[in-house]
Each structure stands twice: as structure tokens, then as C-alpha cells.
């Protein structure tokens, strides 16, 4: 054990890292990538060691910001440092990579160590890769859900029941939550929605709603706003609900992988911790989305329903059309604007209204609206302006601008049109290419990055007509996104069939 | 593109990391974990970005030591920084995690990006996990071998042929290289041996020989010493021979996994780059070793021979007994001492002599000694003192102490005996537990950490007799290792069978 003076090191990094002077590292018997435990009068944290000769002097320990905060240190506090062994959970991760079924105990250990930041990036990545490559049984997933809930907070509402909805994503432009939450809340039901940031998409719901309001709410705020206003849209990572989820996402994000069991556990653990009694799941199915065929979509639906039952949530699932982007806007600011336009009654693609009201209707039916009448009621609430009024209340409650309209929202200042090279009809639009282009333009981090489709599936296209417009906050990224767009060519334009020979006439 | 003043940041880390001030990061459009390319008048490097407000000022870029060296920077040099996209190789890594066979092109891209430090720890770990969990075909492994060779240097000897030997390890105490190399070199054959440091073992050959001499040789030194003295024992990571290997090991090490295809490629790429024409492989087989059954051992042997043939190396393999540690010493200094004792003609376990001379004999036979007579000749060279004399030459050539004897070698000053709780015979010794104990005592990093077995398989043991003694350089690590030893209990002591009832008499 060593006593060292704490010093904040101002580096943003995902791992919990501390810097030791080489002399102290030697004294403690640790090296780069060793693990230590830090104790500041009872506030403790685990961290991975890196060493330095000059950034920290002998007798000092450098704590990266997150560790500094976790042990509630003040500059110069004397901290106790002890070496920590290799966590047993790494052996369980290895077992998963070998295709073994993990025990409840093993899963608890892995999730506890992830939550405590005991795993390095290399080890965290191995967990994600193990689950991705070898999968999990439903028994393991159930244990994973409970492990993820137990290692965080839960919200206890004074009112009930709690309604919720979630889309597993994969379809660009899926801004439906920004319509569903105000519709359901306007119906007098309580829907405290938490959302992830983008993992492999161009913008998660949290990224999109952040354009309009603060999504970093604490659990007291979520409880208060949901109980007072009826609805919230909060970033799930901003609260301590199933906190392992956001740490795991940190490894999924650069790899752009969403392991199946982790998707189920991520959604259901967050929902359970948020107190959900009822849940409507949107499962978009289409080529080049997360779920590319109906069979896979049904598998998700079955597993969501049965796992929901096991943990006490009544889940209903909708397999939705995921064959092209929802609406025309993709990217955080673009999607926030399109959602507001829909609430304001301005012209938006019918598909966006249809999908949003269908899903909101399912929630309304779980809440007592007569079966088969939910969608109709959702449309009424939307068209009457009740949903817009409720949205304004939610935005205000989340410290956003009450007066905001769709016209106030700015997209990236650098724009470029992508033109058609052929004439014909749009046969298909490749979702995954659209996402890559928007990410390349800077999304989700730059919220003004995005694109607006000028053509959708089935539309007629002339040569040199605009297919879509890319927006970016940086000229360099715009160029990259444009180059990528030309390279990927996300639109299939099917040729006009000419009646060249009467015997080959085709419709 | 930005021009920023370079500043060395004194942190040891595995990843190629640079620190940007948040203002410059914003300007460049990058964030934590983004990738950039750095250009210092033609010397370039790729790196992963972290951001800071205070460690680097606006207009500065902080380069961790390895990056600083790679771009040949001097303090204050103005460097050109451009953003770099997400490497395509990550998609190929994902394909491997999904179980797909990778094309030659995909494998080349992955290995090139690893060698160029374009992959973050998370991505590197995903590669290792993909290969571990999904394996590779022999076609993929062959492509992997060539990719690993092409991305590094090769040694061209003026003399030939070049002999080599290698053990795939997994058995603690396997210090045979320190006997084989001097025996073969003393026979007038050339054996430029490169070795890894420990991956999942208590000490690699490079760690062990480093106790006696400098193992960080450049390719010119390896060539010169091998041609002049006949033998060398160099650290493979100290030269640029298949350099991706040591980067990959950085992810394998904390996970303690050695993916099968990576083991084959690691050995054969290094051997080919070192110019080997002939290779004798030692494949220890035993419970709790890397290869735990004969069938798996034969699979390795077949694959080494056939892959060797494809790349132009004549490989012979020996499946050796790996059921317990080789000799009695485990850990870098302890093993160096035991090997010296064997060369000095002092008493060491017969098994160590038998194994070393059998394998050295196979090399001698590849070099022309009559088939079946190799081991005998190896023994003669060892017993005559010719091998010891050659070892001294090698040590001297590698800047070690020519006068060193086994008595000069110091083990860790903190020691503790582990005693038997039962009487009986040693039924088995668990290799993997022995390794864990020695690693817990500080090996391979602390070279004095290790253990000396007082009992081996088949030995009779009384209650409170010493089974083994643990050595450590740190009191705290000794305690941890001792605790772990008591917990793991690596010896199975089989009870004495008493003739309690005549009808149950047993031998």
C-alpha cells in the first residue's frame, strides 16, 4: 500500500486510468496495465495503471477526471493505493469466447467488474466479442438483465402504471419517439422514455432530442417530469440505470457491432430499472438494417415477449417496414426538425405519421383504449395539436426552449447535393450506406451533420436530379461524406423499360 | 489539416495515442478515439486521439513517446495533422467474429493496420477474439503468415543452412532452449533463435535468457553473432521481424489466450523472417497445458509440417511430455539458473537433460548427424563441456557477463514454503496453477519471481514436507502468490492405501 497525493490529469479517456511515477510503480510492484484500487477516506475506485516519469512526481498519483470524481478527490488529497489482482471475470469472458454457457455467478461477476471499471478496453472488447460471436441462451440473457439492473439504480414511481416504448433501431431517420412520447403523454399516460445514444446508427434518440432540450437528467428529474408532465425523453447513460450498458457500448461503438443478447439485455434492463410495466417494441425489418429478415424479427419479438414476462414487463412487438429510411431526414438536427414539423402539422412523409401513430396506438391500447382503435386515437391527438402542446411542455421541463419551432433548427452549414447519374425509378435505398455517409459527415457527434432525401423508393428520377443533400459542420468531413456517397452509391435506380420490341413488352 | 507544435508526453501506453487540445480537436473535427495521421517532414504515423484542455495548449499536439519517436520529432517541431477514416480492416475483423473465411486481401489489410498502429486496443482485442473464437482455415493461416512476414524485415544470412527450434510452450519450467542452442551451435551449425516474451506463461525464453544477457538485438547483430558464434537467443520483439506479432500479443496477454491460428502464424512467420531452412518444434502435451491431448498435439504437428512446406521450411515436430513442469525451476531467474546448472554439469532433474538432448538431437539429425544418433551426440556435446563453452560465447556476444555461473543468479528475496497437508504420493501437478502462482508472485515482469519444486510426480510426501518454495521481489506479491497457492492447491497427493480389510487389498 502506498499513500500518494492525488492530482487531476485532464485527459478524456474511456478507461479508468491513473498515472504513477515509475518509482512509485516499482515500489507498489505494478506496471502499465496493472490494476490498482484507490481509497480516499472510504470513496474507492478501481483503475488501470499507466506510468510516467514527469507528468506525476514521486509521491503523486495522477487521476483522469472520471476517477478523480469517483473517489471525490480534491487536488492534493492523500489517497491510499493498493494493488488489485486480475479479475476472475476475465476467465469467464474467455469461457464465453470458447462457446461455453456462463453461470449466473459468472455473469454477475462480469457485469459487476464492468460497472466498477475493473476491465481494461482490451478485456471489455473481449466480452463484447464473445457475446457477439458465441451468443447466449435465454437463461444467460435473463441473468444478464438482472445483473445489469442490480448494478445500478431503479426508479420507483409514486404513480402507475408506467408505459414505455423502444425501437431496436438500424433504420436511419427513425425519429418516431419524438412523436410517440408526446402523443402518449397527451393521452394522460405516463411514459418516462430513456434512450441510448447512437451505437452503430447515425443518431440515437438521445442525440436527436438533445438538439431540442437537455437529455442528461437524473433519476429524480425523470420521476418528477414524468409524474408532472407525463413524458420525458432522457439519455439512459446520464442516469445510473443499468450503467454497465453505456460502458459496454463504448466497446461496441468503434466495432459497430450490436450482439443479439446484449441488445435484448440492454433494452429490458433499462426498461425494468425505469419501472416499466408495459412496453411496445418497434422492430424494423429490412435489408441492410440490424434485422434483415422477418424470421430474425420474429425471433427478437418472441424473445422480448418471453424475457419481458420473466422480469415482469408486458411486452408487445411490432415488426415494422425497415426497407428505407423513415421520413426524409437523417442525422440529429435534421431528424429533430422533421419530428417538430410533424407535430406542427407541416407536410412530412406519410410513412412517418403512419408508423408513429401505429406504435403510439399500441401503447394507448395497452393503457385501455379499445383494441384496434389505438392508431385512430393517436392520429387524433397528433392532428389536434395536443401532441405538440405536450412536446413543448416536455421541452420546457427539460430546460429546452419552449418557443422552438422547426424553422429554428440549424443543420450543418456545409452542404452538397448528390445527383442521379441515370434515369429511372428508385428501386431501393441502402440503409447501411446512408448511415455510413451521415456518420462520415460527422454524426452523431456533430449534431448538424446529416442528409435530407429528395427521392424515396418508387420515385421517378431524371439524370442530374438531386437524390439527397448532405449537411456537415466541417468542410473536410463534407468532402469525405460526399466522396463516400459517390463510392457507395446508396440508391439503386432501376432502368426505364422501353418497348423496343413488341414481343418483349413489359410493364 | 492542422499544423501543431509537437510535444512529448511521457506516458507509457500500448496504443499509439496523441493528445489534442479541445479547441484544435474541434477545429479538426475529431474526438476521443478518433484517428489522425501525423506527418513530420515525411515521417508519418497513425494515432488514436485523446483530448485535454490543459496538458496541451491550443496549437500543440502531445505525442506519447512511441509516436514521438516514430515521426522522428524533436520538441517543438511543427507537425501536420490530418484526420484519418475508420480502417476498412475493422469490417474484416467483424466478418471473422461472424465466422466468415477471410480473403488474402482482408488478412493483409488487418495485419498492415495492426503493424501501422491504426487499430485501437478495442479493435485489436476484437481481432484476437475473432481468431480465438472462430479459428482460421489453413489457407487463411498461410496468408496470415505471409502478411506478417511482409510487414516486417527479413534476415538474409551469408552462410546457410539456418537451423531453428521452437517450443509452443504451455509447460512451466521449459528452459530447454538455453541448452539446445549452445549444443547445436557447438556442433558447428547455425541457430539464430528468436523467442517471444511470456504470453500466458510464467516466463518466455526471452524473459529467461534476459537474466543472463541482452536479448534486445537488432537484425545486424543477430546475423553477425549467428555467423560468428553459431547461436543467438534474441527477443523476437526487439527486431522488426514479423512486428505485428508483438502488437497482437499485447491483446493476448491480459486475456491469457493464444488463438490456435495465431500460434502457428506467430512461430512460422518469425522463423521464415529469420531465414530458417530447418525447424524442430517441441509440442508439449499434457493436462492443463496449451495442448491437453495427443490428438490436438498431432493437429499442431500436421499443420506445422504442412504450413512449413508451403513457405519453404522443413519442419519436424516432437510431441513431448507436458504433464508437469520441466525440471524444478519456474520463473525467469530460477530457470536461467537451472539451465546454467545443467550446462555446468551440476545435478538437475534427468527429465530436463533427456528432453533437451532429444530435441537438440533432432536438429543435429536435420544437419546431417545419422538418424537415430542425434540425441547421443547432443549428450556428448553437453557432457563434454562444449555446450557450456559455447553458451559463454553467446552470453558474451550478447553483452552478458562471460564469467557468470549458476551461483551468481539471484532469485527474489522474499520466499515462502508451501507445505503438504496430507501424506501420500504426488499424483499430478497442475501446470496452469503453477503458472498462475508464479505470475501472481510477479513473473514474468519481475524476473526474480518464481518457484522451485521440491517434489515432482510420483514422489512420496509426508505431512508438512515442503512441496515447493515461492520467490518474489515484493512482499505483497509473495503474500498474494502464497494465498493463491493455498487456494489453488496445485498438487494432487494420492492417499497411501492401507490394508484395512484383506478383501480390499490394493497395490
PDB file of C-alpha atoms in Angstrom, chain A residues 57-285:
ATOM      1  CA  UNK A  57       6.279  13.250  -9.416  1.00  0.00           C
ATOM      2  CA  UNK A  58       7.310  10.633  -6.911  1.00  0.00           C
ATOM      3  CA  UNK A  59       4.667  10.667  -4.173  1.00  0.00           C
ATOM      4  CA  UNK A  60       1.916  11.736  -6.548  1.00  0.00           C
ATOM      5  CA  UNK A  61      -0.786   9.864  -8.414  1.00  0.00           C
ATOM      6  CA  UNK A  62      -2.453  11.308 -11.496  1.00  0.00           C
ATOM      7  CA  UNK A  63      -6.150  10.551 -11.759  1.00  0.00           C
ATOM      8  CA  UNK A  64      -8.004  11.005 -15.001  1.00  0.00           C
ATOM      9  CA  UNK A  65     -11.085  13.105 -14.474  1.00  0.00           C
ATOM     10  CA  UNK A  66     -13.627  10.306 -14.084  1.00  0.00           C
ATOM     11  CA  UNK A  67     -11.535   8.525 -11.441  1.00  0.00           C
ATOM     12  CA  UNK A  68     -10.855  11.831  -9.690  1.00  0.00           C
ATOM     13  CA  UNK A  69     -14.597  12.399  -9.411  1.00  0.00           C
ATOM     14  CA  UNK A  70     -15.392   8.847  -8.415  1.00  0.00           C
ATOM     15  CA  UNK A  71     -13.145   8.976  -5.343  1.00  0.00           C
ATOM     16  CA  UNK A  72     -14.415  12.512  -4.583  1.00  0.00           C
ATOM     17  CA  UNK A  73     -10.847  13.788  -4.537  1.00  0.00           C
ATOM     18  CA  UNK A  74      -9.732  17.353  -4.109  1.00  0.00           C
ATOM     19  CA  UNK A  75      -6.394  18.441  -5.536  1.00  0.00           C
ATOM     20  CA  UNK A  76      -3.682  17.337  -3.098  1.00  0.00           C
ATOM     21  CA  UNK A  77      -5.773  14.838  -1.111  1.00  0.00           C
ATOM     22  CA  UNK A  78      -3.657  11.942   0.117  1.00  0.00           C
ATOM     23  CA  UNK A  79      -5.042   8.707  -1.326  1.00  0.00           C
ATOM     24  CA  UNK A  80      -4.376   5.105  -0.363  1.00  0.00           C
ATOM     25  CA  UNK A  81      -3.323   2.926  -3.292  1.00  0.00           C
ATOM     26  CA  UNK A  82      -3.249  -0.863  -3.200  1.00  0.00           C
ATOM     27  CA  UNK A  83      -2.598  -3.352  -5.976  1.00  0.00           C
ATOM     28  CA  UNK A  84      -5.598  -5.300  -7.223  1.00  0.00           C
ATOM     29  CA  UNK A  85      -5.415  -8.744  -8.820  1.00  0.00           C
ATOM     30  CA  UNK A  86      -6.581  -9.906 -12.220  1.00  0.00           C
ATOM     31  CA  UNK A  87     -10.378 -10.127 -12.016  1.00  0.00           C
ATOM     32  CA  UNK A  88     -11.784 -13.643 -12.165  1.00  0.00           C
ATOM     33  CA  UNK A  89     -14.348 -12.348 -14.662  1.00  0.00           C
ATOM     34  CA  UNK A  90     -11.689 -12.406 -17.406  1.00  0.00           C
ATOM     35  CA  UNK A  91     -11.708 -16.213 -17.160  1.00  0.00           C
ATOM     36  CA  UNK A  92     -15.471 -16.180 -17.662  1.00  0.00           C
ATOM     37  CA  UNK A  93     -15.101 -13.930 -20.698  1.00  0.00           C
ATOM     38  CA  UNK A  94     -12.649 -16.467 -22.089  1.00  0.00           C
ATOM     39  CA  UNK A  95     -15.183 -19.240 -21.450  1.00  0.00           C
ATOM     40  CA  UNK A  96     -17.736 -17.286 -23.469  1.00  0.00           C
ATOM     41  CA  UNK A  97     -15.246 -16.879 -26.339  1.00  0.00           C
ATOM     42  CA  UNK A  98     -14.881 -20.662 -26.235  1.00  0.00           C
ATOM     43  CA  UNK A  99     -18.642 -21.002 -26.611  1.00  0.00           C
ATOM     44  CA  UNK A 100     -19.473 -22.095 -23.061  1.00  0.00           C
ATOM     45  CA  UNK A 101     -22.726 -21.238 -21.306  1.00  0.00           C
ATOM     46  CA  UNK A 102     -21.993 -18.898 -18.411  1.00  0.00           C
ATOM     47  CA  UNK A 103     -23.404 -19.426 -14.930  1.00  0.00           C
ATOM     48  CA  UNK A 104     -25.430 -16.740 -13.169  1.00  0.00           C
ATOM     49  CA  UNK A 105     -22.433 -16.207 -10.898  1.00  0.00           C
ATOM     50  CA  UNK A 106     -20.082 -15.711 -13.872  1.00  0.00           C
ATOM     51  CA  UNK A 107     -22.434 -13.194 -15.491  1.00  0.00           C
ATOM     52  CA  UNK A 108     -22.811 -11.293 -12.219  1.00  0.00           C
ATOM     53  CA  UNK A 109     -19.030 -11.082 -11.880  1.00  0.00           C
ATOM     54  CA  UNK A 110     -18.534  -9.833 -15.422  1.00  0.00           C
ATOM     55  CA  UNK A 111     -21.199  -7.133 -15.124  1.00  0.00           C
ATOM     56  CA  UNK A 112     -20.028  -6.091 -11.661  1.00  0.00           C
ATOM     57  CA  UNK A 113     -16.433  -5.724 -12.906  1.00  0.00           C
ATOM     58  CA  UNK A 114     -17.563  -3.786 -15.975  1.00  0.00           C
ATOM     59  CA  UNK A 115     -19.636  -1.458 -13.784  1.00  0.00           C
ATOM     60  CA  UNK A 116     -16.699  -0.976 -11.415  1.00  0.00           C
ATOM     61  CA  UNK A 117     -14.377  -0.152 -14.336  1.00  0.00           C
ATOM     62  CA  UNK A 118     -12.163  -3.082 -13.410  1.00  0.00           C
ATOM     63  CA  UNK A 119     -11.804  -4.214 -17.025  1.00  0.00           C
ATOM     64  CA  UNK A 120      -9.418  -2.587 -19.478  1.00  0.00           C
ATOM     65  CA  UNK A 121     -10.516  -1.733 -23.012  1.00  0.00           C
ATOM     66  CA  UNK A 122      -8.940  -4.965 -24.269  1.00  0.00           C
ATOM     67  CA  UNK A 123     -10.909  -7.039 -21.770  1.00  0.00           C
ATOM     68  CA  UNK A 124     -14.164  -5.152 -22.297  1.00  0.00           C
ATOM     69  CA  UNK A 125     -13.843  -5.657 -26.041  1.00  0.00           C
ATOM     70  CA  UNK A 126     -13.285  -9.384 -25.469  1.00  0.00           C
ATOM     71  CA  UNK A 127     -16.581  -9.571 -23.565  1.00  0.00           C
ATOM     72  CA  UNK A 128     -18.482  -7.867 -26.381  1.00  0.00           C
ATOM     73  CA  UNK A 129     -16.797 -10.056 -28.997  1.00  0.00           C
ATOM     74  CA  UNK A 130     -17.513 -13.219 -27.014  1.00  0.00           C
ATOM     75  CA  UNK A 131     -21.213 -12.419 -26.777  1.00  0.00           C
ATOM     76  CA  UNK A 132     -21.271 -11.365 -30.434  1.00  0.00           C
ATOM     77  CA  UNK A 133     -19.509 -14.438 -31.773  1.00  0.00           C
ATOM     78  CA  UNK A 134     -20.959 -17.097 -29.483  1.00  0.00           C
ATOM     79  CA  UNK A 135     -24.334 -15.742 -28.363  1.00  0.00           C
ATOM     80  CA  UNK A 136     -26.173 -16.506 -25.142  1.00  0.00           C
ATOM     81  CA  UNK A 137     -29.043 -18.755 -24.103  1.00  0.00           C
ATOM     82  CA  UNK A 138     -32.242 -17.092 -22.851  1.00  0.00           C
ATOM     83  CA  UNK A 139     -31.288 -18.224 -19.356  1.00  0.00           C
ATOM     84  CA  UNK A 140     -27.983 -16.354 -19.670  1.00  0.00           C
ATOM     85  CA  UNK A 141     -29.760 -13.293 -21.075  1.00  0.00           C
ATOM     86  CA  UNK A 142     -32.224 -13.283 -18.179  1.00  0.00           C
ATOM     87  CA  UNK A 143     -29.327 -13.439 -15.723  1.00  0.00           C
ATOM     88  CA  UNK A 144     -27.584 -10.701 -17.699  1.00  0.00           C
ATOM     89  CA  UNK A 145     -30.663  -8.461 -17.442  1.00  0.00           C
ATOM     90  CA  UNK A 146     -30.860  -8.882 -13.676  1.00  0.00           C
ATOM     91  CA  UNK A 147     -27.108  -8.370 -13.322  1.00  0.00           C
ATOM     92  CA  UNK A 148     -27.366  -5.124 -15.286  1.00  0.00           C
ATOM     93  CA  UNK A 149     -30.309  -3.929 -13.168  1.00  0.00           C
ATOM     94  CA  UNK A 150     -28.722  -4.852  -9.824  1.00  0.00           C
ATOM     95  CA  UNK A 151     -25.530  -2.932 -10.558  1.00  0.00           C
ATOM     96  CA  UNK A 152     -27.441   0.347 -10.888  1.00  0.00           C
ATOM     97  CA  UNK A 153     -30.311   2.409  -9.541  1.00  0.00           C
ATOM     98  CA  UNK A 154     -34.016   1.865 -10.146  1.00  0.00           C
ATOM     99  CA  UNK A 155     -36.776   4.463 -10.288  1.00  0.00           C
ATOM    100  CA  UNK A 156     -39.787   3.926  -8.056  1.00  0.00           C
ATOM    101  CA  UNK A 157     -42.738   5.962  -9.301  1.00  0.00           C
ATOM    102  CA  UNK A 158     -45.493   7.130  -6.998  1.00  0.00           C
ATOM    103  CA  UNK A 159     -47.938   6.863  -9.896  1.00  0.00           C
ATOM    104  CA  UNK A 160     -48.523   3.807 -12.048  1.00  0.00           C
ATOM    105  CA  UNK A 161     -48.654   2.082 -14.457  1.00  0.00           C
ATOM    106  CA  UNK A 162     -45.515   3.059 -16.337  1.00  0.00           C
ATOM    107  CA  UNK A 163     -45.648   2.801 -20.140  1.00  0.00           C
ATOM    108  CA  UNK A 164     -42.663   2.701 -22.423  1.00  0.00           C
ATOM    109  CA  UNK A 165     -41.682   2.140 -25.990  1.00  0.00           C
ATOM    110  CA  UNK A 166     -38.428   1.346 -27.721  1.00  0.00           C
ATOM    111  CA  UNK A 167     -37.112   0.794 -31.218  1.00  0.00           C
ATOM    112  CA  UNK A 168     -34.166  -1.513 -31.676  1.00  0.00           C
ATOM    113  CA  UNK A 169     -33.056   0.745 -34.482  1.00  0.00           C
ATOM    114  CA  UNK A 170     -30.995   0.027 -37.523  1.00  0.00           C
ATOM    115  CA  UNK A 171     -33.181   2.171 -39.780  1.00  0.00           C
ATOM    116  CA  UNK A 172     -31.892   5.646 -40.439  1.00  0.00           C
ATOM    117  CA  UNK A 173     -34.281   8.518 -39.797  1.00  0.00           C
ATOM    118  CA  UNK A 174     -36.310   6.676 -37.162  1.00  0.00           C
ATOM    119  CA  UNK A 175     -37.290   9.757 -35.113  1.00  0.00           C
ATOM    120  CA  UNK A 176     -40.661   8.278 -34.070  1.00  0.00           C
ATOM    121  CA  UNK A 177     -40.003   8.546 -30.323  1.00  0.00           C
ATOM    122  CA  UNK A 178     -40.288  12.317 -30.650  1.00  0.00           C
ATOM    123  CA  UNK A 179     -43.884  11.780 -31.798  1.00  0.00           C
ATOM    124  CA  UNK A 180     -44.863   8.767 -29.693  1.00  0.00           C
ATOM    125  CA  UNK A 181     -43.883  10.184 -26.292  1.00  0.00           C
ATOM    126  CA  UNK A 182     -45.933  13.411 -26.599  1.00  0.00           C
ATOM    127  CA  UNK A 183     -48.916  11.546 -28.088  1.00  0.00           C
ATOM    128  CA  UNK A 184     -48.973   9.020 -25.229  1.00  0.00           C
ATOM    129  CA  UNK A 185     -48.353  11.670 -22.572  1.00  0.00           C
ATOM    130  CA  UNK A 186     -51.081  13.861 -24.079  1.00  0.00           C
ATOM    131  CA  UNK A 187     -53.441  10.933 -23.547  1.00  0.00           C
ATOM    132  CA  UNK A 188     -52.746  11.240 -19.832  1.00  0.00           C
ATOM    133  CA  UNK A 189     -50.492   8.179 -19.614  1.00  0.00           C
ATOM    134  CA  UNK A 190     -47.024   8.215 -18.060  1.00  0.00           C
ATOM    135  CA  UNK A 191     -44.116   7.400 -20.403  1.00  0.00           C
ATOM    136  CA  UNK A 192     -40.651   8.098 -18.965  1.00  0.00           C
ATOM    137  CA  UNK A 193     -38.570   7.208 -22.005  1.00  0.00           C
ATOM    138  CA  UNK A 194     -34.845   6.693 -21.717  1.00  0.00           C
ATOM    139  CA  UNK A 195     -32.814   6.317 -24.887  1.00  0.00           C
ATOM    140  CA  UNK A 196     -29.307   5.391 -25.911  1.00  0.00           C
ATOM    141  CA  UNK A 197     -27.018   7.484 -27.945  1.00  0.00           C
ATOM    142  CA  UNK A 198     -26.058   6.121 -31.363  1.00  0.00           C
ATOM    143  CA  UNK A 199     -24.175   2.838 -31.332  1.00  0.00           C
ATOM    144  CA  UNK A 200     -23.998   1.864 -34.956  1.00  0.00           C
ATOM    145  CA  UNK A 201     -26.555   4.407 -36.217  1.00  0.00           C
ATOM    146  CA  UNK A 202     -26.318   7.983 -37.394  1.00  0.00           C
ATOM    147  CA  UNK A 203     -28.027   9.279 -34.268  1.00  0.00           C
ATOM    148  CA  UNK A 204     -29.782   7.698 -31.298  1.00  0.00           C
ATOM    149  CA  UNK A 205     -32.970   9.200 -29.908  1.00  0.00           C
ATOM    150  CA  UNK A 206     -30.927  10.843 -27.131  1.00  0.00           C
ATOM    151  CA  UNK A 207     -28.697  12.509 -29.747  1.00  0.00           C
ATOM    152  CA  UNK A 208     -31.766  13.729 -31.644  1.00  0.00           C
ATOM    153  CA  UNK A 209     -33.746  15.078 -28.694  1.00  0.00           C
ATOM    154  CA  UNK A 210     -30.605  16.762 -27.358  1.00  0.00           C
ATOM    155  CA  UNK A 211     -30.980  19.195 -30.251  1.00  0.00           C
ATOM    156  CA  UNK A 212     -34.157  20.450 -28.535  1.00  0.00           C
ATOM    157  CA  UNK A 213     -33.537  20.006 -24.827  1.00  0.00           C
ATOM    158  CA  UNK A 214     -31.239  18.686 -22.158  1.00  0.00           C
ATOM    159  CA  UNK A 215     -31.310  14.876 -22.136  1.00  0.00           C
ATOM    160  CA  UNK A 216     -28.943  14.454 -19.202  1.00  0.00           C
ATOM    161  CA  UNK A 217     -31.474  14.108 -16.414  1.00  0.00           C
ATOM    162  CA  UNK A 218     -31.032  12.485 -13.022  1.00  0.00           C
ATOM    163  CA  UNK A 219     -33.494   9.912 -11.727  1.00  0.00           C
ATOM    164  CA  UNK A 220     -35.300  12.465  -9.525  1.00  0.00           C
ATOM    165  CA  UNK A 221     -35.835  14.680 -12.561  1.00  0.00           C
ATOM    166  CA  UNK A 222     -37.117  11.801 -14.673  1.00  0.00           C
ATOM    167  CA  UNK A 223     -39.532  10.846 -11.893  1.00  0.00           C
ATOM    168  CA  UNK A 224     -40.703  14.410 -11.325  1.00  0.00           C
ATOM    169  CA  UNK A 225     -41.117  15.305 -15.022  1.00  0.00           C
ATOM    170  CA  UNK A 226     -42.851  12.018 -15.872  1.00  0.00           C
ATOM    171  CA  UNK A 227     -45.241  12.395 -12.946  1.00  0.00           C
ATOM    172  CA  UNK A 228     -45.955  16.066 -13.637  1.00  0.00           C
ATOM    173  CA  UNK A 229     -45.838  16.278 -17.435  1.00  0.00           C
ATOM    174  CA  UNK A 230     -46.500  12.642 -18.344  1.00  0.00           C
ATOM    175  CA  UNK A 231     -43.500  12.161 -20.603  1.00  0.00           C
ATOM    176  CA  UNK A 232     -39.734  12.617 -20.733  1.00  0.00           C
ATOM    177  CA  UNK A 233     -37.033  11.744 -23.224  1.00  0.00           C
ATOM    178  CA  UNK A 234     -33.818  11.240 -21.266  1.00  0.00           C
ATOM    179  CA  UNK A 235     -30.412   9.846 -22.089  1.00  0.00           C
ATOM    180  CA  UNK A 236     -30.160   6.462 -20.401  1.00  0.00           C
ATOM    181  CA  UNK A 237     -26.446   6.903 -19.858  1.00  0.00           C
ATOM    182  CA  UNK A 238     -26.979  10.134 -17.942  1.00  0.00           C
ATOM    183  CA  UNK A 239     -28.558   8.244 -15.080  1.00  0.00           C
ATOM    184  CA  UNK A 240     -27.308   5.284 -13.162  1.00  0.00           C
ATOM    185  CA  UNK A 241     -29.944   2.909 -14.593  1.00  0.00           C
ATOM    186  CA  UNK A 242     -28.186  -0.271 -15.768  1.00  0.00           C
ATOM    187  CA  UNK A 243     -24.953   1.737 -16.006  1.00  0.00           C
ATOM    188  CA  UNK A 244     -22.956  -1.189 -17.409  1.00  0.00           C
ATOM    189  CA  UNK A 245     -24.858  -0.689 -20.677  1.00  0.00           C
ATOM    190  CA  UNK A 246     -23.093   2.516 -21.593  1.00  0.00           C
ATOM    191  CA  UNK A 247     -19.703   1.104 -20.671  1.00  0.00           C
ATOM    192  CA  UNK A 248     -20.361  -1.907 -22.898  1.00  0.00           C
ATOM    193  CA  UNK A 249     -21.497   0.384 -25.723  1.00  0.00           C
ATOM    194  CA  UNK A 250     -18.087   2.066 -25.555  1.00  0.00           C
ATOM    195  CA  UNK A 251     -16.587  -1.149 -26.977  1.00  0.00           C
ATOM    196  CA  UNK A 252     -19.482  -1.870 -29.350  1.00  0.00           C
ATOM    197  CA  UNK A 253     -19.322   1.588 -30.891  1.00  0.00           C
ATOM    198  CA  UNK A 254     -15.920   1.519 -32.647  1.00  0.00           C
ATOM    199  CA  UNK A 255     -16.557  -2.056 -33.786  1.00  0.00           C
ATOM    200  CA  UNK A 256     -20.081  -1.170 -34.949  1.00  0.00           C
ATOM    201  CA  UNK A 257     -21.435  -4.420 -33.547  1.00  0.00           C
ATOM    202  CA  UNK A 258     -24.611  -4.972 -31.532  1.00  0.00           C
ATOM    203  CA  UNK A 259     -24.544  -8.517 -30.150  1.00  0.00           C
ATOM    204  CA  UNK A 260     -28.050 -10.029 -30.139  1.00  0.00           C
ATOM    205  CA  UNK A 261     -28.150 -10.987 -26.434  1.00  0.00           C
ATOM    206  CA  UNK A 262     -26.753  -7.599 -25.496  1.00  0.00           C
ATOM    207  CA  UNK A 263     -29.491  -5.805 -27.478  1.00  0.00           C
ATOM    208  CA  UNK A 264     -32.181  -7.723 -25.567  1.00  0.00           C
ATOM    209  CA  UNK A 265     -30.496  -7.175 -22.204  1.00  0.00           C
ATOM    210  CA  UNK A 266     -29.717  -3.539 -22.887  1.00  0.00           C
ATOM    211  CA  UNK A 267     -33.326  -2.677 -23.659  1.00  0.00           C
ATOM    212  CA  UNK A 268     -35.020  -4.761 -20.995  1.00  0.00           C
ATOM    213  CA  UNK A 269     -32.637  -3.900 -18.140  1.00  0.00           C
ATOM    214  CA  UNK A 270     -33.035  -0.183 -18.774  1.00  0.00           C
ATOM    215  CA  UNK A 271     -36.819  -0.513 -19.052  1.00  0.00           C
ATOM    216  CA  UNK A 272     -37.111  -2.559 -15.876  1.00  0.00           C
ATOM    217  CA  UNK A 273     -34.866  -0.157 -13.962  1.00  0.00           C
ATOM    218  CA  UNK A 274     -37.026   2.738 -15.213  1.00  0.00           C
ATOM    219  CA  UNK A 275     -40.022   0.975 -13.706  1.00  0.00           C
ATOM    220  CA  UNK A 276     -41.805  -0.022 -16.944  1.00  0.00           C
ATOM    221  CA  UNK A 277     -44.921  -2.158 -16.550  1.00  0.00           C
ATOM    222  CA  UNK A 278     -45.817  -2.092 -20.267  1.00  0.00           C
ATOM    223  CA  UNK A 279     -43.557  -1.874 -23.293  1.00  0.00           C
ATOM    224  CA  UNK A 280     -44.154  -1.553 -27.033  1.00  0.00           C
ATOM    225  CA  UNK A 281     -41.195  -2.605 -29.158  1.00  0.00           C
ATOM    226  CA  UNK A 282     -40.585  -1.423 -32.699  1.00  0.00           C
ATOM    227  CA  UNK A 283     -38.532  -3.975 -34.652  1.00  0.00           C
ATOM    228  CA  UNK A 284     -37.712  -2.573 -38.091  1.00  0.00           C
ATOM    229  CA  UNK A 285     -37.037  -5.307 -40.645  1.00  0.00           C
TER     230      UNK A 285
END
